[in-house]
PDB file of C-alpha atoms and ligand atoms in Angstrom:
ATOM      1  CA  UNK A 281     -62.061   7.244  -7.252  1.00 81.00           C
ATOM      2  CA  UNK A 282     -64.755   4.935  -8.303  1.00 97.00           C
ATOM      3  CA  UNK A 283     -67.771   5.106  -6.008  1.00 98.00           C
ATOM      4  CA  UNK A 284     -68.893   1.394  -4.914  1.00 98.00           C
ATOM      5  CA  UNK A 285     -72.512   0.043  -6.074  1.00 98.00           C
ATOM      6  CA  UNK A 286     -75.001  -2.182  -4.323  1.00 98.00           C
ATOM      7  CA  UNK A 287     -77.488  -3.387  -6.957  1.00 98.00           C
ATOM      8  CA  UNK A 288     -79.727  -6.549  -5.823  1.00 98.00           C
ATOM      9  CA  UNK A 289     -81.638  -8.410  -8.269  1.00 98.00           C
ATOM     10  CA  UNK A 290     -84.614  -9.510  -7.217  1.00 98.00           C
ATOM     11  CA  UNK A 291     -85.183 -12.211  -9.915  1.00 98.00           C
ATOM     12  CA  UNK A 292     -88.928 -13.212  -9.829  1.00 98.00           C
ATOM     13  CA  UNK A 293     -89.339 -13.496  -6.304  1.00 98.00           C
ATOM     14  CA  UNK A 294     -91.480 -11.312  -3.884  1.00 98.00           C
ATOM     15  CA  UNK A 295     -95.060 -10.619  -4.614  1.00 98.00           C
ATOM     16  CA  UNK A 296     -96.160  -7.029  -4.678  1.00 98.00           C
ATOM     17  CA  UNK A 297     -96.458  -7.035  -1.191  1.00 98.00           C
ATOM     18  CA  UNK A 298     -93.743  -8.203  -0.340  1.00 98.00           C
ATOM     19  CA  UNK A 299     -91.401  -6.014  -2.343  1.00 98.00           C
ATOM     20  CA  UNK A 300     -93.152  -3.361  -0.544  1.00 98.00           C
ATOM     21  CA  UNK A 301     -92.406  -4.523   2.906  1.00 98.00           C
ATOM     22  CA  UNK A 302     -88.811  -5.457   1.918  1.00 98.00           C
ATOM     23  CA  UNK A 303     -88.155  -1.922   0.249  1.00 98.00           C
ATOM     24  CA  UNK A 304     -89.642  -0.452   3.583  1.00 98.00           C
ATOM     25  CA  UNK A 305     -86.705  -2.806   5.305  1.00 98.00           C
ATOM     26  CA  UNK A 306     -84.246  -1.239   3.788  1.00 98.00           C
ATOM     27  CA  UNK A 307     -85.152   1.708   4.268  1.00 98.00           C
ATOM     28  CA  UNK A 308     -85.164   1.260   8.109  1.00 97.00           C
ATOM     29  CA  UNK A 309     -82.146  -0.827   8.381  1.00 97.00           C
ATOM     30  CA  UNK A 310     -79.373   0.756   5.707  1.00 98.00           C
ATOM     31  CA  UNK A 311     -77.672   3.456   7.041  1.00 97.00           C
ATOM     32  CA  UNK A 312     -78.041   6.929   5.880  1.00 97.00           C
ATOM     33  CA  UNK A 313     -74.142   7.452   5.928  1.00 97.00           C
ATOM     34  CA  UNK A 314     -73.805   4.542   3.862  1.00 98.00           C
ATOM     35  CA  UNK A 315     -75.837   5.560   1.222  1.00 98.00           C
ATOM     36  CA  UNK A 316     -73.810   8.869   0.897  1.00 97.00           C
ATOM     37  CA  UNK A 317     -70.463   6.725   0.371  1.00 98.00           C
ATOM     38  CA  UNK A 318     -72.382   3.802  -1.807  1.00 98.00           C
ATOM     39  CA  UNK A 319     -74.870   4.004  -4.910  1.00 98.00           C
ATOM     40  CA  UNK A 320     -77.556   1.210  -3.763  1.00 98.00           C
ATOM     41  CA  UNK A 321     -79.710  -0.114  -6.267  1.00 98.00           C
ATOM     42  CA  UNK A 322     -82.892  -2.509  -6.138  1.00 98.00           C
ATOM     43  CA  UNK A 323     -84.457  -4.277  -9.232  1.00 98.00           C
ATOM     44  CA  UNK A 324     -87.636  -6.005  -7.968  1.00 98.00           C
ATOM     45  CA  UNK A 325     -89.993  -7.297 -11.047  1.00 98.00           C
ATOM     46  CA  UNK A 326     -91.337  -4.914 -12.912  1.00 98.00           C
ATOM     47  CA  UNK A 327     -94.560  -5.138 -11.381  1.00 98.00           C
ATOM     48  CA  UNK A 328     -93.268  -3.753  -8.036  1.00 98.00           C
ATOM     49  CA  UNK A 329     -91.266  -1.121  -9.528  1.00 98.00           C
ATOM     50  CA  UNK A 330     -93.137   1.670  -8.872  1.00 98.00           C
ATOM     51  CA  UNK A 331     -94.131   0.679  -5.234  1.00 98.00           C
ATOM     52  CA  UNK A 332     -90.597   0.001  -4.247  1.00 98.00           C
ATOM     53  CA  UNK A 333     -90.264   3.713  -5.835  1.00 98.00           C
ATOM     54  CA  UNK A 334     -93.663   5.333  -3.703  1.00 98.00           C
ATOM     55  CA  UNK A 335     -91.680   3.689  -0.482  1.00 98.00           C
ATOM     56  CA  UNK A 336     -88.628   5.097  -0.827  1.00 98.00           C
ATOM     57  CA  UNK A 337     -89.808   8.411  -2.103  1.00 98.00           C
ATOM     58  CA  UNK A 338     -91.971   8.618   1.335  1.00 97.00           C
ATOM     59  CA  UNK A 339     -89.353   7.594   3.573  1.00 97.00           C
ATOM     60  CA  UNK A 340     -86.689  10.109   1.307  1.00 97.00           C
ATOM     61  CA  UNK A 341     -83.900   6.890   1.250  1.00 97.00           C
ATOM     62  CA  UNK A 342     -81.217   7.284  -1.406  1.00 97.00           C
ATOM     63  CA  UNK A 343     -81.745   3.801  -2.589  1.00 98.00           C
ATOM     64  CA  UNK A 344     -82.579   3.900  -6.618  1.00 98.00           C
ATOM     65  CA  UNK A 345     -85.068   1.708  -8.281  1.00 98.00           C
ATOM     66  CA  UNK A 346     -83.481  -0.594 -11.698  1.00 98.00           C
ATOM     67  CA  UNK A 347     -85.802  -3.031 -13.785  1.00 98.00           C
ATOM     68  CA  UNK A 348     -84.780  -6.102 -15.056  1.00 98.00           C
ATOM     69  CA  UNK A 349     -85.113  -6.424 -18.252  1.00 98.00           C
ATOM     70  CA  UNK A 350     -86.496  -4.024 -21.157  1.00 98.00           C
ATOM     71  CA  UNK A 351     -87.287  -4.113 -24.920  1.00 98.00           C
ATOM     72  CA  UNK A 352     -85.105  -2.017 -27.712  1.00 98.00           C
ATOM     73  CA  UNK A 353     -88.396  -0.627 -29.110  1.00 98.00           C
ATOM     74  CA  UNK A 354     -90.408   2.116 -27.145  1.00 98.00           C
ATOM     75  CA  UNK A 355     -93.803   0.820 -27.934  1.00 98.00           C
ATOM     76  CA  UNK A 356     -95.663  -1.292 -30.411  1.00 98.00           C
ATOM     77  CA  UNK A 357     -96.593  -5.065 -30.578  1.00 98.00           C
ATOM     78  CA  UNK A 358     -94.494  -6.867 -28.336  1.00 98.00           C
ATOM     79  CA  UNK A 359     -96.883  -8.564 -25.615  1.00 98.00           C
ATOM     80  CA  UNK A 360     -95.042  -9.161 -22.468  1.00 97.00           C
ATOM     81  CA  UNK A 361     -92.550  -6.748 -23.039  1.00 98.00           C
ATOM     82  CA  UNK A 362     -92.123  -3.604 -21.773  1.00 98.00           C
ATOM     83  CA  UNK A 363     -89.798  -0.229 -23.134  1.00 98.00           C
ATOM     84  CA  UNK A 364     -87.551   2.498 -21.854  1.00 98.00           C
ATOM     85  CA  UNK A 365     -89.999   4.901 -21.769  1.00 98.00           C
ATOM     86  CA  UNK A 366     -92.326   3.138 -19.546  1.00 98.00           C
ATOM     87  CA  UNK A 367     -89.239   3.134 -17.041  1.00 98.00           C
ATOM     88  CA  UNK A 368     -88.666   6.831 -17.061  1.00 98.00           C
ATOM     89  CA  UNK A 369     -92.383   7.466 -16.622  1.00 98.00           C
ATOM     90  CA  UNK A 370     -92.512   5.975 -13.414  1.00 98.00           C
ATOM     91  CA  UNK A 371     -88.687   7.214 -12.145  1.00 97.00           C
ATOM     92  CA  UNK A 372     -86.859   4.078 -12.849  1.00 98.00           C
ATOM     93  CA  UNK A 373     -83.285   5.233 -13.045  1.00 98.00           C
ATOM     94  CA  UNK A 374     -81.412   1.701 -14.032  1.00 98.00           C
ATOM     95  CA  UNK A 375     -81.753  -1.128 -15.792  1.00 98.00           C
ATOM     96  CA  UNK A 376     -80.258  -4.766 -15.679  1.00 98.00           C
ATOM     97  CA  UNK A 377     -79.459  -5.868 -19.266  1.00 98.00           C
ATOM     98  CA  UNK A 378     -77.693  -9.244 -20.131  1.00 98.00           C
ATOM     99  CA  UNK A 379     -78.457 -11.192 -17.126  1.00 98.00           C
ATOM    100  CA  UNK A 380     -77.080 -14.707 -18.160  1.00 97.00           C
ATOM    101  CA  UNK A 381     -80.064 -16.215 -17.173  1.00 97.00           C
ATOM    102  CA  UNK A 382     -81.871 -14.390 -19.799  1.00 97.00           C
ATOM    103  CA  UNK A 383     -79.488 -14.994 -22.301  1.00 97.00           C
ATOM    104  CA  UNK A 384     -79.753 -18.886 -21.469  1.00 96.00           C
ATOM    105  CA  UNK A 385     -83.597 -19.211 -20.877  1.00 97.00           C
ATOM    106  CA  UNK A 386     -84.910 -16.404 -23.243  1.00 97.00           C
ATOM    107  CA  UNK A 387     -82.443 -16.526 -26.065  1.00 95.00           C
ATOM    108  CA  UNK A 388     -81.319 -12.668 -25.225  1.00 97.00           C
ATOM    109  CA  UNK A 389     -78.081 -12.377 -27.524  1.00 97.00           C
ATOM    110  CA  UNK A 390     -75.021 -10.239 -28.133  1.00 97.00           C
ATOM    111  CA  UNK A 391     -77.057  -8.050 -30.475  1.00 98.00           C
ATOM    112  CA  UNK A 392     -79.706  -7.793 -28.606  1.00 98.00           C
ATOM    113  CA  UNK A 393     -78.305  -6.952 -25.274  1.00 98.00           C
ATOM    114  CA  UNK A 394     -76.769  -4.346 -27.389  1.00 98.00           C
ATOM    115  CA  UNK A 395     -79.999  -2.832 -28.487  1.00 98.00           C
ATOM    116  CA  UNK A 396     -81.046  -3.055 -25.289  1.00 98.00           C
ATOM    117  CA  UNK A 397     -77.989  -1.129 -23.886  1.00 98.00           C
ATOM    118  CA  UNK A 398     -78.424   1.838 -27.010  1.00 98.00           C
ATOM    119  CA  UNK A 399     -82.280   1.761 -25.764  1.00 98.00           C
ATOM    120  CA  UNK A 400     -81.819   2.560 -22.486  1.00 98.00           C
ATOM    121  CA  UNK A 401     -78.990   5.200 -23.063  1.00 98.00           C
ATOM    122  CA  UNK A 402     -80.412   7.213 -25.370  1.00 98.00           C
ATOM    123  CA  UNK A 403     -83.836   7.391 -23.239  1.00 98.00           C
ATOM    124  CA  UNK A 404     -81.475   8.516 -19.841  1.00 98.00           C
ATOM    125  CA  UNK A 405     -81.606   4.849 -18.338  1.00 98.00           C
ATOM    126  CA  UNK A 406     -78.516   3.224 -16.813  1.00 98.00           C
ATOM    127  CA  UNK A 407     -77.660  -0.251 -17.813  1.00 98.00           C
ATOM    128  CA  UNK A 408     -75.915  -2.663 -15.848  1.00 98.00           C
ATOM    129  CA  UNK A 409     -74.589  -5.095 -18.178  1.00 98.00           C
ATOM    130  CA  UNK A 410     -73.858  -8.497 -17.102  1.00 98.00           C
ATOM    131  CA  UNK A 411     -71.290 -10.991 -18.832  1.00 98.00           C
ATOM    132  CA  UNK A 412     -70.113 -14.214 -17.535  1.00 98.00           C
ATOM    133  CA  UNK A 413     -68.684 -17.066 -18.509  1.00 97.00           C
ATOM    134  CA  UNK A 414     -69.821 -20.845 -18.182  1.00 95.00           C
ATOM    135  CA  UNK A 415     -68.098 -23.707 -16.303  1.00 92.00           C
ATOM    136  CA  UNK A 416     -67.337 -25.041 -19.478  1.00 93.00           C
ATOM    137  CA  UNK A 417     -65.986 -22.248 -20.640  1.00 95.00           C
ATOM    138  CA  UNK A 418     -63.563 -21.688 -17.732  1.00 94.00           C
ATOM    139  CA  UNK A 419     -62.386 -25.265 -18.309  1.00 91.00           C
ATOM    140  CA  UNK A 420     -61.628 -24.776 -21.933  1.00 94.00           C
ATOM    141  CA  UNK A 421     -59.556 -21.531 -20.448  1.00 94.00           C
ATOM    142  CA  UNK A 422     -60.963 -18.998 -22.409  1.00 96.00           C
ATOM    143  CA  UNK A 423     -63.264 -17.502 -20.113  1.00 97.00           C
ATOM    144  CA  UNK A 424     -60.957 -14.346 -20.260  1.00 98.00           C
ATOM    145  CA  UNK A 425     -61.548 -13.917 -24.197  1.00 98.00           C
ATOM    146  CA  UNK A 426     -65.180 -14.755 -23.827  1.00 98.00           C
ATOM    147  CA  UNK A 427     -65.726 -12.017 -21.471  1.00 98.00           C
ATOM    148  CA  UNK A 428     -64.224  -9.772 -23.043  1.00 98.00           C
ATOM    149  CA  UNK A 429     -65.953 -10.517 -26.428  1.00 98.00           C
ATOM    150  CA  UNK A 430     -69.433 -10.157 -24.660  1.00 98.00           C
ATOM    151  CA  UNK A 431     -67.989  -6.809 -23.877  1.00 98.00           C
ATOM    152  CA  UNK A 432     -67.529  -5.986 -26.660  1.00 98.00           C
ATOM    153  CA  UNK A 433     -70.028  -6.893 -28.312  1.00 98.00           C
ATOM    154  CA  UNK A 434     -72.527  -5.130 -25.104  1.00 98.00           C
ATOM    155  CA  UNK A 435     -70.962  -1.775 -25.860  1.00 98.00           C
ATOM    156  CA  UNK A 436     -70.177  -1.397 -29.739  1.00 98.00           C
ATOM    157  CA  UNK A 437     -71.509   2.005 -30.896  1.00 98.00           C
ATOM    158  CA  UNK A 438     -70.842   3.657 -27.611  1.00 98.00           C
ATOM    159  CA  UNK A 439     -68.628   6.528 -27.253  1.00 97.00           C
ATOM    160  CA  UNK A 440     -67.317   8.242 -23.683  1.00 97.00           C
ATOM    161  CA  UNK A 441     -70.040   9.952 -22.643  1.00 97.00           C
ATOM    162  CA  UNK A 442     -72.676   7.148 -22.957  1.00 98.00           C
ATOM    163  CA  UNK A 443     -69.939   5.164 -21.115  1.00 98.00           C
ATOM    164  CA  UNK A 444     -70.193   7.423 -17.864  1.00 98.00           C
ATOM    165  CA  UNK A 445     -74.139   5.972 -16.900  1.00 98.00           C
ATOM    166  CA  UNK A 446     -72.468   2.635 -18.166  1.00 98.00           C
ATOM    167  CA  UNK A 447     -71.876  -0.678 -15.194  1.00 98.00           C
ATOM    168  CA  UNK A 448     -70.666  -3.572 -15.752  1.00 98.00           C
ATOM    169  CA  UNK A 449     -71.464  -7.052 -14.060  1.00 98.00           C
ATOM    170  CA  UNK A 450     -69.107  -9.442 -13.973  1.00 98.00           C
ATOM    171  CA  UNK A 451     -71.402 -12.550 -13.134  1.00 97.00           C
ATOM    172  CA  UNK A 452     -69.302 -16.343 -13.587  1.00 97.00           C
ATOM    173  CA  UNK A 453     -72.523 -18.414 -14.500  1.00 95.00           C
ATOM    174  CA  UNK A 454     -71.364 -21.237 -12.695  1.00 92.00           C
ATOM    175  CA  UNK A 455     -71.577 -18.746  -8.920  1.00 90.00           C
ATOM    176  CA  UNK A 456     -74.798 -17.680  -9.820  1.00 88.00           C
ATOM    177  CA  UNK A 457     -77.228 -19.050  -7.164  1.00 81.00           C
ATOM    178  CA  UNK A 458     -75.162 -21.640  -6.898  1.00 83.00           C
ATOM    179  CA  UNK A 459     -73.188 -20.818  -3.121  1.00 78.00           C
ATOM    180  CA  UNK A 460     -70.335 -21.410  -4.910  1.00 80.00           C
ATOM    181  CA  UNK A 461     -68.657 -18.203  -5.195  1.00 81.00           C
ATOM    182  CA  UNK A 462     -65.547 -17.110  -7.430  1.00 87.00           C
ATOM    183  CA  UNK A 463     -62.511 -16.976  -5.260  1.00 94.00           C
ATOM    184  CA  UNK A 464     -61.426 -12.973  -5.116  1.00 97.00           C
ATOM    185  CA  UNK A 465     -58.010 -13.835  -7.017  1.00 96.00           C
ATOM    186  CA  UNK A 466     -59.907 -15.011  -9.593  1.00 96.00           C
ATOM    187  CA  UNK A 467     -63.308 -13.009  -9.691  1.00 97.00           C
ATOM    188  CA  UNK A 468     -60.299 -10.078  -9.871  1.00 98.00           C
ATOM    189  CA  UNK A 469     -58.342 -11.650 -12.832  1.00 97.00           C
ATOM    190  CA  UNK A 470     -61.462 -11.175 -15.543  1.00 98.00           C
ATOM    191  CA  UNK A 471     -62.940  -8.196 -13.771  1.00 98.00           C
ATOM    192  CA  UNK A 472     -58.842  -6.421 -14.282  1.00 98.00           C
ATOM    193  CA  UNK A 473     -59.504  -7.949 -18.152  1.00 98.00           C
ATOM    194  CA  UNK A 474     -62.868  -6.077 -18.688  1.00 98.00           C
ATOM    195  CA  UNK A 475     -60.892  -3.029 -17.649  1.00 98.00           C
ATOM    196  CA  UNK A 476     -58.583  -3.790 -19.973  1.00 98.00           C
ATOM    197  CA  UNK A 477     -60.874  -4.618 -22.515  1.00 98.00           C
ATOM    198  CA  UNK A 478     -62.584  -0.727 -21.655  1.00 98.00           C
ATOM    199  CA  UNK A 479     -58.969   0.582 -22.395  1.00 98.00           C
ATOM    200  CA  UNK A 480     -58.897  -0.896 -25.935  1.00 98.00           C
ATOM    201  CA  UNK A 481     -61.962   0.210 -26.122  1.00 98.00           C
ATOM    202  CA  UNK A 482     -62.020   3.503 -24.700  1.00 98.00           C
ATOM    203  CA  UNK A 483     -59.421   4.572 -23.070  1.00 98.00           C
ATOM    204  CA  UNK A 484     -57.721   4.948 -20.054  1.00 98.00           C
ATOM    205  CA  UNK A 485     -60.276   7.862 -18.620  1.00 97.00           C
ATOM    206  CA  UNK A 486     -63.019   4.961 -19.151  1.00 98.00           C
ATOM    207  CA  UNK A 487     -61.577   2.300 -18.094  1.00 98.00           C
ATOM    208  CA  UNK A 488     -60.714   4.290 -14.959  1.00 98.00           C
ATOM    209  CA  UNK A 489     -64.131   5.653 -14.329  1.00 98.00           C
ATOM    210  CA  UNK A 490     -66.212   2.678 -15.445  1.00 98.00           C
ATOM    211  CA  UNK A 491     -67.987   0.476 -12.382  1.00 98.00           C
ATOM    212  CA  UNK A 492     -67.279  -3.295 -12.586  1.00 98.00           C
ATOM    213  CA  UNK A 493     -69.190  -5.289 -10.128  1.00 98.00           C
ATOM    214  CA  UNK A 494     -68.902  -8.944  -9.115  1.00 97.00           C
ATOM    215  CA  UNK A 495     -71.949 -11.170  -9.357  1.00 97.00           C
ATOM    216  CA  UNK A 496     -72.419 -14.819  -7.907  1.00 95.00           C
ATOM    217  CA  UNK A 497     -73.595 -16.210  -4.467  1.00 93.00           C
ATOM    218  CA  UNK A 498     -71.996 -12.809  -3.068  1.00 96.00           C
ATOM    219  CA  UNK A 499     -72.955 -12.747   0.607  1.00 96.00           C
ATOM    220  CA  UNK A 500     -71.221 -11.352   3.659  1.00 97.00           C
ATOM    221  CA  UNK A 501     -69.304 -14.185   4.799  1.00 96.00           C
ATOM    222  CA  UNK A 502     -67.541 -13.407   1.227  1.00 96.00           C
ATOM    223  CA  UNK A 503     -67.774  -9.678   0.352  1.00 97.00           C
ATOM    224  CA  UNK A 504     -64.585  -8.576   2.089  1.00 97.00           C
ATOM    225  CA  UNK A 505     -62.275 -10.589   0.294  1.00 97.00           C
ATOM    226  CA  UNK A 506     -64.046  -9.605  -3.088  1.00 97.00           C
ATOM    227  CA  UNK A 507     -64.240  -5.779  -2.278  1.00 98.00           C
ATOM    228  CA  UNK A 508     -60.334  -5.573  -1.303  1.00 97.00           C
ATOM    229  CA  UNK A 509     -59.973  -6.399  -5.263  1.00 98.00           C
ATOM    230  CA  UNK A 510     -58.557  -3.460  -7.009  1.00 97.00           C
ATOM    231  CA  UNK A 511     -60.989  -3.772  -9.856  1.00 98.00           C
ATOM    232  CA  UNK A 512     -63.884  -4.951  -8.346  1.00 98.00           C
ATOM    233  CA  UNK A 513     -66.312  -1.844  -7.367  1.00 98.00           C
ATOM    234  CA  UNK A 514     -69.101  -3.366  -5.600  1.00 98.00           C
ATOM    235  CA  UNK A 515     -71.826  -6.383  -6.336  1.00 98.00           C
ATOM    236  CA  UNK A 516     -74.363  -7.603  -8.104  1.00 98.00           C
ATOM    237  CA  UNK A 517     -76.385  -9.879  -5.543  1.00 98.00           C
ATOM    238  CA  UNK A 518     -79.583 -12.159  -6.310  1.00 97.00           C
ATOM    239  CA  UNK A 519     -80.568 -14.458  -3.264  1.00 97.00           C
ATOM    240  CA  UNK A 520     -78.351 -12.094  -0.234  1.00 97.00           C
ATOM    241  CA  UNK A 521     -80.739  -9.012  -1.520  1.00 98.00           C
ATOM    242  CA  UNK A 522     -83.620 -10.892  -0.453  1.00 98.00           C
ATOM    243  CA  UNK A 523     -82.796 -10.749   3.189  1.00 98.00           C
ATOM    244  CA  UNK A 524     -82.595  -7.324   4.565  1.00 98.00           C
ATOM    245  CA  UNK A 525     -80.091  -7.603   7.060  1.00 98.00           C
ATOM    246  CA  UNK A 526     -77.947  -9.581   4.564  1.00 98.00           C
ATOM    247  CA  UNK A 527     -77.952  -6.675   2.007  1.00 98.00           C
ATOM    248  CA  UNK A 528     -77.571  -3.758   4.468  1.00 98.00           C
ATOM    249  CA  UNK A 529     -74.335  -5.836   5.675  1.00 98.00           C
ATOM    250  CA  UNK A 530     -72.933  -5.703   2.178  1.00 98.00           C
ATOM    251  CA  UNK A 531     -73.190  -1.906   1.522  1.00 98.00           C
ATOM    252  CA  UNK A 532     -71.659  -1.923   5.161  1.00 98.00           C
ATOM    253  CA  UNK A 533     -68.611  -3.581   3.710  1.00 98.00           C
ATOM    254  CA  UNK A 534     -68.467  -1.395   0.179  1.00 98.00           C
ATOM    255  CA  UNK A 535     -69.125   2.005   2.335  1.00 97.00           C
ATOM    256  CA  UNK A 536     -65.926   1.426   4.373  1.00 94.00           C
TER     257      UNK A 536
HETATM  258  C1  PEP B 835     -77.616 -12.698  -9.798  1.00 74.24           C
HETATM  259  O1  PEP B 835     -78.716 -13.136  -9.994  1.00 74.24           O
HETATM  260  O2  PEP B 835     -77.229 -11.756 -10.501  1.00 74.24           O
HETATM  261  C2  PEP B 835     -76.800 -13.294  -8.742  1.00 74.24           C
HETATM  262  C3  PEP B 835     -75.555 -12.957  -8.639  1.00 74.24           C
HETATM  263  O3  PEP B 835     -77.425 -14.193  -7.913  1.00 74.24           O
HETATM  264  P1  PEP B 835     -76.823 -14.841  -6.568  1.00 74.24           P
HETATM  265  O4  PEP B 835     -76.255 -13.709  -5.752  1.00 74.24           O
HETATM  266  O5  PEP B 835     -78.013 -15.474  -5.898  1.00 74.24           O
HETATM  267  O6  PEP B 835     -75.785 -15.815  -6.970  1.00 74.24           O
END
């Protein structure tokens, strides 16, 4: 019912260059049949955004193109920062929002992941909203209602229709980079709560619909075990999207 999603962040890795030569990658090593059963999605840095887009334009690959960040505002003095509408110009068709490592290094909050979210919606842009809870936070045992209040919190304002260009990113902080990954059992257990937390929120048509994806060290000695969880709908991947052959055997796994 739901269909799967690839999405690889890039991070701040690749130069120009290189983003082009891995988008052209991908493009020769995914298969076409895949990317009928799977919606894949790259986010290389924004400077790369529109070559990765010219590349697979040319070759005619159903791979979309997400940035990884964006400001609320759609222009105006904010050095450094760029807006929805500069997306759309050049054909970007998602955006990450809430990566944790944004909300940890560059103070992104609640409220303003929020923004963010309303930003992008309203100008036809389709967030993938991360949440994830610390180590710490898993130890207290309340990474369950800390996930769910991120939720939330990412989503308030938002009726059904917004909801349908709406993903979700389940991303534990403590996987993240880290090769440790959540086992499935429990990856499952907060992505089933998010669900839940879409029902309150929502309803069950919503909740039903709506894309979770795992994030953290996914890679494919580990996908299979996380895809054959009934709420989890496909990945989030930083360092595995890096490596061609790597990604292409994740949407393997998801397309099956
Ligand atoms: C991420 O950056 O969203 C991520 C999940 O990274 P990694 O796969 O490297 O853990």
């Amino acid at each position: 019912m739901r269909k799967p999603m690839m999405a690889g962040n890039w991070k701040m890795n690749m130069n120009y260059h290189e983003a082009v030569v891995l988008t052209q990658e991908l493009c020769n090593r995914v298969k076409r049949k895949d990317l009928d059963k799977v919606d894949v999605v790259i986010c290389p840095p924004a400077i790369s955004l529109r070559g990765a887009l010219t590349v697979l334009d040319f070759d005619k690959t159903k791979i979309s193109v997400g940035a990884q960040n964006v400001h609320w505002e759609d222009h105006g003095a904010f050095t450094g920062e760029i807006s929805v509408p500069m997306l759309t110009d050049i054909g970007v068709e998602y955006c990450i929002v809430g990566h944790s490592e944004r909300r940890e290094m560059f103070a992104e909050t609640d409220e303003t992941v929020n923004l963010k979210v309303k930003a992008l919606l309203d100008g036809k842009v389709k967030p993938i909203v991360c949440v994830g809870e610390s180590l710490s936070i898993r130890d207290e045992g309340s990474a369950v209602s800390y996930v769910c209040a991120q939720v939330n919190a990412a989503l308030a304002g938002l009726d059904d229709i917004d909801m349908a260009n709406v993903t979700i990113a389940y991303e534990p902080i403590w996987a993240i980079g880290t090769g440790r990954t959540a086992l499935p059992e429990q990856a499952q257990e907060i992505c089933a709560a998010i669900r839940g937390q879409l029902r309150t929120m929502f309803g069950d048509e919503v909740a039903d619909s709506t894309r979770i994806l795992y994030g953290g060290s996914m890679k494919p000695a580990n996908v299979e075990g996380l895809m054959a969880m009934e709420d989890i709908d496909g990945g989030l991947i930083g360092g595995a999207s890096l490596i061609s052959n790597d990604f292409k055997e994740l949407i393997e796994v998801a397309a099956r």
